Coordinates of C-alpha atoms in Angstrom, one line a residue:
X1263 CA 10.9 -19.1 11.2
X1264 CA 13.0 -19.0 7.8
X1265 CA 11.8 -16.1 5.5
X1266 CA 13.5 -14.9 2.2
X1267 CA 14.8 -11.1 2.3
X1268 CA 12.7 -8.4 1.4
X1269 CA 13.9 -7.6 -2.3
X1270 CA 12.1 -4.4 -2.3
X1271 CA 13.4 -3.1 1.1
X1272 CA 16.7 -4.3 0.6
X1273 CA 16.7 -2.2 -2.6
X1274 CA 15.6 1.0 -0.6
X1275 CA 18.0 0.2 2.1
X1276 CA 20.7 0.7 -0.6
X1277 CA 19.3 3.6 -2.2
X1278 CA 16.5 5.4 -0.4
X1279 CA 18.6 7.7 1.8
X1280 CA 21.3 8.1 -0.8
X1281 CA 20.0 9.0 -4.1
X1282 CA 18.9 12.8 -4.2
X1283 CA 15.8 12.3 -6.6
X1284 CA 13.1 9.8 -5.1
X1285 CA 10.7 9.1 -7.9
X1286 CA 9.4 5.9 -6.8
X1287 CA 8.1 6.5 -3.2
X1288 CA 5.3 4.8 -2.3
X1289 CA 3.7 7.1 0.2
X1290 CA 2.5 10.6 0.1
X1291 CA 3.7 14.0 1.1
X1292 CA 4.6 14.2 4.8
X1293 CA 4.7 16.9 7.2
X1294 CA 6.3 18.0 10.5
X1295 CA 4.8 17.5 13.9
X1296 CA 4.1 21.3 14.3
X1297 CA 2.2 21.5 11.0
X1298 CA 0.1 18.4 11.8
X1299 CA -0.8 19.9 15.4
X1300 CA -1.6 23.2 14.1
X1301 CA -4.5 21.5 12.2
X1302 CA -6.0 21.1 15.7
X1303 CA -4.9 24.3 17.4
X1304 CA -2.6 25.7 20.0
X1305 CA -4.1 23.5 22.9
X1306 CA -2.9 20.4 20.9
X1307 CA 0.9 21.7 21.6
X1308 CA 0.2 21.5 25.2
X1309 CA -1.5 18.2 25.3
X1310 CA 1.0 16.7 23.3
X1311 CA 3.9 17.8 25.7
X1312 CA 2.1 16.4 28.6
X1313 CA 1.4 13.3 27.4
X1314 CA 2.4 10.2 29.7
X1315 CA 5.0 8.1 28.2
X1316 CA 3.6 4.9 29.8
X1317 CA 2.7 1.6 28.3
X1318 CA -0.6 2.1 26.0
X1319 CA -3.4 -0.5 25.7
X1320 CA -2.5 -3.4 23.8
X1321 CA -5.5 -2.9 21.1
X1322 CA -4.6 0.7 20.7
X1323 CA -5.7 4.1 22.2
X1324 CA -9.6 4.0 22.7
X1325 CA -10.0 7.2 21.2
X1326 CA -7.8 6.2 17.9
X1327 CA -10.1 3.0 17.5
X1328 CA -13.1 5.0 17.6
X1329 CA -11.8 7.6 14.9
X1330 CA -10.6 4.8 12.9
X1331 CA -14.0 3.0 13.0
X1332 CA -15.7 6.1 11.7
X1333 CA -13.6 5.5 8.5
X1334 CA -15.8 2.5 7.9
X1335 CA -19.6 2.3 7.2
X1336 CA -20.5 0.0 10.1
X1337 CA -17.5 -1.0 12.1
X1338 CA -17.4 -0.5 15.9
X1339 CA -14.5 0.6 17.9
X1340 CA -14.2 -2.8 19.4
X1341 CA -13.7 -4.2 15.8
X1342 CA -10.4 -2.5 15.3
X1343 CA -6.9 -3.5 16.0
X1344 CA -4.1 -1.0 16.1
X1345 CA -0.8 -2.3 14.9
X1346 CA 3.0 -1.0 14.3
X1347 CA 2.3 -0.1 10.8
X1348 CA 0.7 -2.2 7.9
X1349 CA 3.4 -4.6 8.1
X1350 CA 2.8 -6.1 11.6
X1351 CA -1.0 -6.4 10.5
X1352 CA -0.2 -8.5 7.5
X1353 CA 2.6 -10.5 9.6
X1354 CA 0.2 -11.3 12.6
X1355 CA -2.7 -12.1 10.2
X1356 CA -0.8 -14.6 8.6
X1357 CA 0.8 -16.1 11.3
X1358 CA -2.2 -16.6 13.4
X1359 CA -4.8 -17.6 11.0
X1360 CA -2.9 -19.6 8.5
X1361 CA -1.5 -22.9 8.9
X1362 CA 0.8 -25.2 6.8
X1363 CA -0.9 -26.8 4.0
X1364 CA -3.5 -24.3 3.7
X1365 CA -4.0 -22.8 0.2
X1366 CA -3.9 -19.2 -0.5
X1367 CA -4.9 -17.1 -3.5
X1368 CA -3.0 -13.9 -3.8
X1369 CA -3.3 -11.2 -6.2
X1370 CA 0.1 -10.8 -7.9
X1371 CA 2.1 -8.8 -8.5
X1372 CA 2.1 -7.6 -4.9
X1373 CA 4.3 -6.2 -1.9
X1374 CA 6.3 -9.3 -0.9
X1375 CA 5.0 -9.7 2.2
X1376 CA 1.6 -10.3 1.3
X1377 CA 3.0 -13.6 -0.2
X1378 CA 6.2 -14.0 1.2
X1379 CA 4.9 -14.8 4.9
X1380 CA 2.2 -17.2 3.8
X1381 CA 5.3 -19.0 1.9
X1382 CA 7.4 -19.3 4.9
X1383 CA 4.6 -20.8 7.0
X1384 CA 4.3 -23.5 4.4
X1385 CA 1.0 -22.5 2.7
X1386 CA 0.1 -23.7 -0.9
X1387 CA 0.2 -20.5 -2.8
X1388 CA -2.0 -19.7 -6.2
X1389 CA -0.7 -16.5 -7.9
X1390 CA -3.7 -14.5 -9.4
X1391 CA -1.7 -13.0 -11.7
X1392 CA -2.3 -9.3 -13.4
X1393 CA -0.9 -8.4 -16.8
X1394 CA -0.1 -5.0 -18.4
X1395 CA -1.6 -6.2 -21.7
X1396 CA -4.9 -6.8 -19.8
X1397 CA -4.8 -3.5 -18.1
X1398 CA -3.8 -5.1 -15.2
X1399 CA -7.3 -6.2 -14.6
X1400 CA -8.4 -9.3 -12.5
X1401 CA -9.7 -12.5 -14.2
X1402 CA -12.6 -13.4 -11.9
X1403 CA -13.0 -16.8 -13.6
X1404 CA -9.5 -17.6 -12.9
X1405 CA -10.2 -17.1 -9.1
X1406 CA -13.4 -19.2 -9.2
X1407 CA -11.6 -22.3 -10.8
X1408 CA -8.8 -22.1 -8.3
X1409 CA -10.6 -22.2 -5.2
X1410 CA -10.2 -25.3 -3.6
X1411 CA -11.4 -27.3 -0.4
X1412 CA -8.4 -25.8 1.5
X1413 CA -8.6 -22.5 0.3
X1414 CA -8.2 -20.6 3.6
X1415 CA -8.0 -17.2 2.5
X1416 CA -7.9 -14.6 -0.6
X1417 CA -5.3 -11.8 -0.5
X1418 CA -6.1 -8.5 -2.3
X1419 CA -4.8 -5.2 -2.7
X1420 CA -6.6 -2.5 -3.8
X1421 CA -5.8 0.5 -4.9
X1422 CA -3.0 -1.7 -6.0
X1423 CA 0.7 -1.5 -5.4
X1424 CA 2.3 -1.2 -7.6
X1425 CA -0.2 -0.5 -10.6
X1426 CA -2.6 1.5 -9.3
X1427 CA -5.4 -0.5 -10.3
X1428 CA -8.7 -0.3 -8.6
X1429 CA -11.3 -3.4 -8.2
X1430 CA -14.2 -2.4 -9.8
X1431 CA -17.2 -2.7 -7.4
X1432 CA -19.1 -5.3 -9.2
X1433 CA -15.7 -7.6 -9.3
X1434 CA -15.3 -6.8 -5.7
X1435 CA -18.7 -8.1 -4.6
X1436 CA -18.6 -11.1 -6.9
X1437 CA -15.4 -11.9 -5.0
X1438 CA -17.1 -11.6 -1.7
X1439 CA -19.8 -14.2 -2.8
X1440 CA -17.2 -16.4 -4.1
X1441 CA -15.4 -16.3 -0.5
X1442 CA -18.7 -16.4 1.3
X1443 CA -19.7 -19.7 -0.5
X1444 CA -16.7 -21.5 1.3
X1445 CA -16.4 -19.4 4.1
X1446 CA -13.0 -18.2 3.1
X1447 CA -11.1 -15.3 4.8
X1448 CA -10.3 -12.1 2.7
X1449 CA -7.5 -10.1 3.7
X1450 CA -7.6 -6.6 1.9
X1451 CA -4.8 -4.3 1.7
X1452 CA -6.4 -1.2 1.5
X1453 CA -3.5 1.4 2.5
X1454 CA -4.2 3.4 -0.6
X1455 CA -7.8 3.8 0.1
X1456 CA -9.3 7.5 -0.5
X1457 CA -6.7 8.2 -3.0
X1458 CA -9.0 7.1 -5.8
X1459 CA -9.1 10.0 -8.5
X1460 CA -12.8 10.2 -9.3
X1461 CA -15.3 10.1 -6.4
X1462 CA -17.3 7.7 -8.4
X1463 CA -14.7 5.1 -8.0
X1464 CA -14.6 5.4 -4.1
X1465 CA -13.1 2.0 -3.0
X1466 CA -15.7 0.2 -0.3
X1467 CA -13.8 -1.5 2.4
X1468 CA -13.9 -5.2 2.5
X1469 CA -14.7 -5.4 6.1
X1470 CA -17.9 -3.5 5.3
X1471 CA -19.0 -6.0 2.7
X1472 CA -18.3 -9.3 4.3
X1473 CA -17.9 -10.3 7.7
X1474 CA -15.0 -12.7 7.2
X1475 CA -13.0 -9.8 5.7
X1476 CA -10.1 -8.1 7.1
X1477 CA -9.4 -4.5 6.2
X1478 CA -5.7 -3.3 6.3
X1479 CA -5.0 0.4 6.9
X1480 CA -2.1 2.7 7.8
X1481 CA -1.2 6.2 8.3
X1482 CA 1.9 6.0 6.0
X1483 CA 0.4 6.0 2.5
X1484 CA -2.9 8.0 1.9
X1485 CA -1.9 10.2 5.0
X1486 CA 1.8 10.4 4.3
X1487 CA 2.6 9.9 7.8
X1488 CA 4.8 7.3 7.6
X1489 CA 7.0 8.3 10.5
X1490 CA 4.3 7.6 12.7
X1491 CA 4.3 3.7 12.4
X1492 CA 0.7 3.3 13.0
X1493 CA -1.5 0.8 11.2
X1494 CA -4.5 -1.1 11.8
X1495 CA -6.9 -4.1 11.0
X1496 CA -10.9 -4.0 11.1
X1497 CA -13.1 -6.9 11.0
X1498 CA -16.2 -7.9 12.0
X1499 CA -14.8 -11.4 12.6
X1500 CA -14.3 -11.8 16.4
X1501 CA -12.3 -15.0 16.1
X1502 CA -10.0 -13.4 13.7
X1503 CA -9.4 -10.3 15.9
X1504 CA -9.0 -12.3 18.9
X1505 CA -6.3 -14.4 17.5
X1506 CA -4.7 -11.3 15.9
X1507 CA -4.9 -9.4 19.3
X1508 CA -3.4 -12.6 21.0
X1509 CA -0.4 -12.9 18.7
X1510 CA 0.3 -9.2 18.9
X1511 CA 1.7 -10.2 22.4
X1512 CA 4.7 -11.6 20.8
X1513 CA 5.4 -8.8 18.3
X1514 CA 5.0 -4.9 19.4
X1515 CA 2.8 -5.6 22.5
X1516 CA 1.5 -2.2 22.4
X1517 CA 1.7 0.8 20.4
X1518 CA 3.7 4.4 20.6
X1519 CA 1.8 6.7 22.9
X1520 CA 3.1 9.9 20.9
X1521 CA 2.2 8.1 17.4
X1522 CA -1.0 7.1 18.7
X1523 CA -1.8 11.0 19.8
X1524 CA -1.0 12.3 16.4
X1525 CA -2.6 9.7 14.5
X1526 CA -5.8 11.1 16.2
X1527 CA -5.0 14.5 15.2
X1528 CA -4.5 13.2 11.5
X1529 CA -8.0 11.1 11.3
X1530 CA -9.7 14.0 12.8
X1531 CA -8.5 15.9 9.8
X1532 CA -8.8 13.1 7.4
X1533 CA -10.7 15.5 4.8
X1534 CA -8.0 18.1 4.5
X1535 CA -5.0 15.8 4.7
X1536 CA -6.6 13.3 1.8
X1537 CA -7.5 16.4 -0.3
X1538 CA -4.1 18.0 0.2
X1539 CA -2.4 14.6 -1.0
X1540 CA -4.9 14.3 -3.8
X1541 CA -4.0 18.0 -5.1
X1542 CA -0.5 16.8 -5.3
X1543 CA -1.1 13.6 -7.1
X1544 CA -3.4 15.2 -9.5
X1545 CA -1.0 17.9 -10.4
X1546 CA 1.9 15.5 -10.8
X1547 CA -0.2 13.1 -12.8
X1548 CA -0.5 16.0 -15.5
X1549 CA 3.3 16.5 -15.7
X1550 CA 3.5 12.4 -16.0
X1551 CA 1.0 12.4 -19.0
X1552 CA 3.1 15.0 -20.7
X1553 CA 6.3 13.3 -20.0
X1554 CA 5.2 9.8 -21.2
X1555 CA 3.6 11.2 -24.3
X1556 CA 6.7 13.0 -25.3
X1557 CA 8.6 9.6 -24.7
X1558 CA 6.0 7.2 -26.3
X1559 CA 8.4 5.4 -28.4
X1560 CA 10.4 4.5 -24.9
X1561 CA 7.7 3.9 -22.6
X1562 CA 4.3 2.0 -22.1
X1563 CA 2.2 4.4 -19.9
X1564 CA -1.0 2.8 -18.3
X1565 CA -2.4 5.7 -16.1
X1566 CA -3.3 4.3 -12.9
X1567 CA -7.0 4.8 -11.2
X1568 CA -6.0 5.3 -7.6
X1569 CA -2.9 6.1 -5.4
X1570 CA 0.3 7.7 -5.8
X1571 CA 2.1 5.1 -7.8
X1572 CA 2.2 3.4 -11.2
X1573 CA 4.1 0.6 -12.8
X1574 CA 5.0 1.7 -16.5
X1575 CA 7.1 -0.1 -18.8
X1576 CA 9.9 0.1 -21.2
X1577 CA 9.5 -0.2 -24.9
X1578 CA 13.1 -0.7 -25.8
X1579 CA 15.6 -3.3 -25.6
X1580 CA 17.1 -2.7 -22.3
X1581 CA 15.5 -4.0 -19.4
X1582 CA 14.3 -1.9 -16.4
X1583 CA 16.9 -3.0 -14.0
X1584 CA 19.6 -1.8 -16.3
X1585 CA 17.7 1.5 -17.0
X1586 CA 17.0 2.2 -13.2
X1587 CA 21.0 1.5 -12.2
X1588 CA 22.1 3.8 -15.0
X1589 CA 19.7 6.4 -14.0
X1590 CA 20.6 6.4 -10.4
X1591 CA 24.2 6.4 -10.8
X1592 CA 24.2 9.4 -13.7
X1593 CA 21.4 11.2 -12.4
X1594 CA 20.3 10.5 -8.8
X1595 CA 16.9 9.5 -9.8
X1596 CA 15.8 6.5 -8.0
X1597 CA 13.1 4.4 -9.8
X1598 CA 12.4 0.8 -8.6
X1599 CA 12.8 -2.0 -11.2
X1600 CA 9.9 -4.3 -11.4
X1601 CA 12.0 -7.3 -10.5
X1602 CA 11.6 -6.5 -7.0
X1603 CA 8.1 -7.7 -7.4
X1604 CA 8.4 -10.5 -9.9
X1605 CA 11.0 -11.7 -12.5
X1606 CA 8.1 -11.4 -15.2
X1607 CA 8.0 -7.7 -14.5
X1608 CA 11.7 -7.1 -15.9
X1609 CA 10.4 -4.4 -18.2
X1610 CA 8.4 -2.6 -15.7
X1611 CA 9.3 0.2 -13.0
X1612 CA 7.7 1.6 -10.2
X1613 CA 7.2 5.4 -10.4
X1614 CA 5.9 7.6 -7.5
X1615 CA 4.0 10.8 -7.7
X1616 CA 2.8 11.6 -4.4
X1617 CA 5.5 14.0 -3.3
X1618 CA 5.7 17.8 -4.0
X1619 CA 9.0 17.6 -5.4
X1620 CA 7.9 14.9 -8.1
X1621 CA 8.5 17.6 -11.1
X1622 CA 12.0 18.3 -10.1
X1623 CA 12.6 14.5 -10.2
X1624 CA 10.9 14.1 -13.4
X1625 CA 13.1 17.1 -14.9
X1626 CA 16.3 15.0 -14.1
X1627 CA 14.9 12.1 -15.6
X1628 CA 14.0 13.9 -18.7
X1629 CA 17.8 15.1 -18.9
X1630 CA 18.5 11.4 -19.0
X1631 CA 16.4 10.8 -21.8
X1632 CA 17.6 13.5 -23.7
X1633 CA 21.3 12.0 -23.3
X1634 CA 20.2 8.7 -24.2
X1635 CA 18.4 10.1 -27.5
X1636 CA 21.5 12.0 -28.6
X1637 CA 23.5 8.8 -27.9

């Protein structure tokens, strides 16, 4: 298998653990094992220490699958497959369900693996492009007119990385109707689900709407527990689940027992963890609104609808790559240039606001802006 370098991950490999001020992180605030176990009570510490470190069940710990299934409206335990993070879920879906020559429509820009793996397989790709000028909204007429006889899958991501766009319910329903008309698979990356700012905008999982939809979840983003490396897919399509389970035998085989244990604890305390991270996001958004209003001559700020990231753009002569490079080397503040999503996004950059130290990072960015203005 020949696959292009993952541009975003290569960028983070260079800077993530060297830059002191991470202002583009895509996850929410994390915690220690002790803090997580404390949510469950003292007995959980002893239970964790007594864990058996042998092989685990390939589909995932039955108790974990049970709790994951409760995150959906009508998904059973047997319709969940636990994976090594969200990335494995994407990888095994595409390698087990897509073939060379299949046509795939991908919401774009996107996390690179949502398009790159299909490309490496030899699929025909149509990019369902979003634009800042249109508020990152999706053109449903474009989708309808680009479905072909060989369209195998539609790949979506909502809440969206990197824009924070949220597919409206009526558009999501229309999308599923279009897919159902031709029996097309819908792979729905929902790793930021539950981080919608307004309860009225709560995102309905694709697997609850359409039986040929596959919903992707993970502990990394909304829960802020990236170190667990636990993700999952949920679907009513038995054939999809069977093929993905069989392919997993060639990747992780089974999951980490300690990670599954801790994931069970986290999902049992779902409401508390989600509210904790929403509080951080909402407080940080207030600071960002003030910052971007102060520098409206320099930035275009389109406030997101959900999640801990947004995709503002520069309103000046330099491109985002130059801006981010200068910023990280002069102030140690890391932003992610938009070209790591697509060359057309040369003015955009990803900013992250799901962590408690964001205001400290933003203050360093403010210092840098003041220096630019003085110059």
